[in-house]
mmCIF file of C-alpha atoms in Angstrom:
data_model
loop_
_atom_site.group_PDB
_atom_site.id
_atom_site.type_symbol
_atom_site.label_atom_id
_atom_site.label_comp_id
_atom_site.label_asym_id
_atom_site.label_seq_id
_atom_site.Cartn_x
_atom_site.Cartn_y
_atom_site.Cartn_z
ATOM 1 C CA UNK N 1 -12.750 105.215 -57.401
ATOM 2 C CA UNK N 2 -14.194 103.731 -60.471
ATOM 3 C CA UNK N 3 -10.945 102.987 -61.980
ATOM 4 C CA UNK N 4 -10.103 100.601 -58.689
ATOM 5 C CA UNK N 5 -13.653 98.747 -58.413
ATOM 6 C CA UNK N 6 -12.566 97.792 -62.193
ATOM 7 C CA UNK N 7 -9.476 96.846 -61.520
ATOM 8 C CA UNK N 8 -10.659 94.616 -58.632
ATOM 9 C CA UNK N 9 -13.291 93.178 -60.922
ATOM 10 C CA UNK N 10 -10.648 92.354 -63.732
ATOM 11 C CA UNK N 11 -8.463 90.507 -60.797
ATOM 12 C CA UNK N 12 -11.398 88.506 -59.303
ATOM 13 C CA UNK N 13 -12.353 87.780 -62.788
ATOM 14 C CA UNK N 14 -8.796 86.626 -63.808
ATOM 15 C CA UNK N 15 -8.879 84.765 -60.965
ATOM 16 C CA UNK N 16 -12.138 82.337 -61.168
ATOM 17 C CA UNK N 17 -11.088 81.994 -64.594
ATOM 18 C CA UNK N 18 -7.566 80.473 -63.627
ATOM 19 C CA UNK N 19 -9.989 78.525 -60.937
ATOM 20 C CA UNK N 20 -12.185 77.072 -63.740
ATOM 21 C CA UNK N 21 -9.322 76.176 -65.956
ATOM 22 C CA UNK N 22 -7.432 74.525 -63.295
ATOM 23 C CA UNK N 23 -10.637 72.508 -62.548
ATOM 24 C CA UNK N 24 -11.495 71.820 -66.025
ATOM 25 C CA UNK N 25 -7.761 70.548 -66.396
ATOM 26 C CA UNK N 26 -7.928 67.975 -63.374
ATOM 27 C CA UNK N 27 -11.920 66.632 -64.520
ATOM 28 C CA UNK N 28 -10.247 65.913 -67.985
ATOM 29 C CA UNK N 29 -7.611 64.255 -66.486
ATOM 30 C CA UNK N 30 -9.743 62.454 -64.001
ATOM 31 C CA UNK N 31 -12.302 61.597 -66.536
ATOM 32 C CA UNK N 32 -9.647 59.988 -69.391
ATOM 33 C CA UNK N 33 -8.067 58.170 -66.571
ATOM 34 C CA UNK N 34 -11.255 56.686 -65.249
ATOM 35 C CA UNK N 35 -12.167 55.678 -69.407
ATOM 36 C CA UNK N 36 -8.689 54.338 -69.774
ATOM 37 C CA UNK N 37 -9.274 51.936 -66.852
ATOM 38 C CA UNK N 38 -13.179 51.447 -68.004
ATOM 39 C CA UNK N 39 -11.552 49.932 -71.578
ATOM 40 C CA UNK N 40 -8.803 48.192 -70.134
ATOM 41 C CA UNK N 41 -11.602 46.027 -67.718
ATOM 42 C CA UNK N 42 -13.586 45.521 -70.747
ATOM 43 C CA UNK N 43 -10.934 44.000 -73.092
ATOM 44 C CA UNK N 44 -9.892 42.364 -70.374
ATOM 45 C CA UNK N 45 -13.471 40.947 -69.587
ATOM 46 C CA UNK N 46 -14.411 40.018 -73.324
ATOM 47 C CA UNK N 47 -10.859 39.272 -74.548
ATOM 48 C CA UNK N 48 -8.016 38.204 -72.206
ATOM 49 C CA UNK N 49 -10.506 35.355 -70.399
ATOM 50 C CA UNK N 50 -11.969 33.700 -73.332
ATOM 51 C CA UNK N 51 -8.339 33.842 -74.538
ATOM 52 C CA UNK N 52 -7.043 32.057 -71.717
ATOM 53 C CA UNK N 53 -9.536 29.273 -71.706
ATOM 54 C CA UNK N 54 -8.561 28.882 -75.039
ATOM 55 C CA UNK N 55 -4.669 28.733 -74.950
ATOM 56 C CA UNK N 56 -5.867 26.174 -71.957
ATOM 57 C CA UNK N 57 -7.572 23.509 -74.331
ATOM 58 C CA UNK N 58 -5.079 23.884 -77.005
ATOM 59 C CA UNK N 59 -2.190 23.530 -74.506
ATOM 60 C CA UNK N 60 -4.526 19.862 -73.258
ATOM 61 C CA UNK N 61 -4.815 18.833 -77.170
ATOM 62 C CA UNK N 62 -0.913 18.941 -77.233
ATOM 63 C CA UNK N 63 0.042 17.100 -74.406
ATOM 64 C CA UNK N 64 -2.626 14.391 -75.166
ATOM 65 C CA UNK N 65 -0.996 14.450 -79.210
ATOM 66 C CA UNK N 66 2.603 14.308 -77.558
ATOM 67 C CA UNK N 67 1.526 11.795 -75.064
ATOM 68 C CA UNK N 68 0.241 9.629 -77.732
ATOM 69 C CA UNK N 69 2.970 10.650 -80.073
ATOM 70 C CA UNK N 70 5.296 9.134 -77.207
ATOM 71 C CA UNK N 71 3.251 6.200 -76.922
ATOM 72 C CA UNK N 72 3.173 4.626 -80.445
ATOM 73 C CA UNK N 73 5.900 2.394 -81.343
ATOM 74 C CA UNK N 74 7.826 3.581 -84.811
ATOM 75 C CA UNK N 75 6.743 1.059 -87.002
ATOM 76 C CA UNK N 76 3.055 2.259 -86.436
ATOM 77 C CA UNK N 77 3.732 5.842 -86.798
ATOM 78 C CA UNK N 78 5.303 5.176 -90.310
#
């Protein structure tokens, strides 16, 4: 009788152990997931926007040069 009860013991054991791993698994997944998407709203809040509004005014400064470019006769541009 003592040999079952230990033999039981060994498969419940076996068994929250494949229960734990399995959970620690999906939180590790979960977890570097939820940082991945934690950095990616960061560098997009601190890097893509202020980025933007730049490529904005430098895309303004060229038309205006181009417009006055365009606008100058050739002898006054030489």
């Amino acid at each position: 009788m003592h040999f079952r009860n230990s033999r039981l013991r060994t498969k419940v054991t076996a068994l929250l152990v494949s229960l734990v791993a399995l959970w620690a698994f999906a939180a590790w997944v979960t977890l570097r997931d939820g940082l991945g998407l934690l950095w990616a709203g960061t560098l997009d809040q601190k890097v893509s926007r202020p980025t933007l509004s730049l490529v904005t005014a430098l895309q303004q400064e060229r038309r205006a040069s181009m417009v006055y470019a365009g606008s100058v006769g050739v002898s006054q541009r030489a």
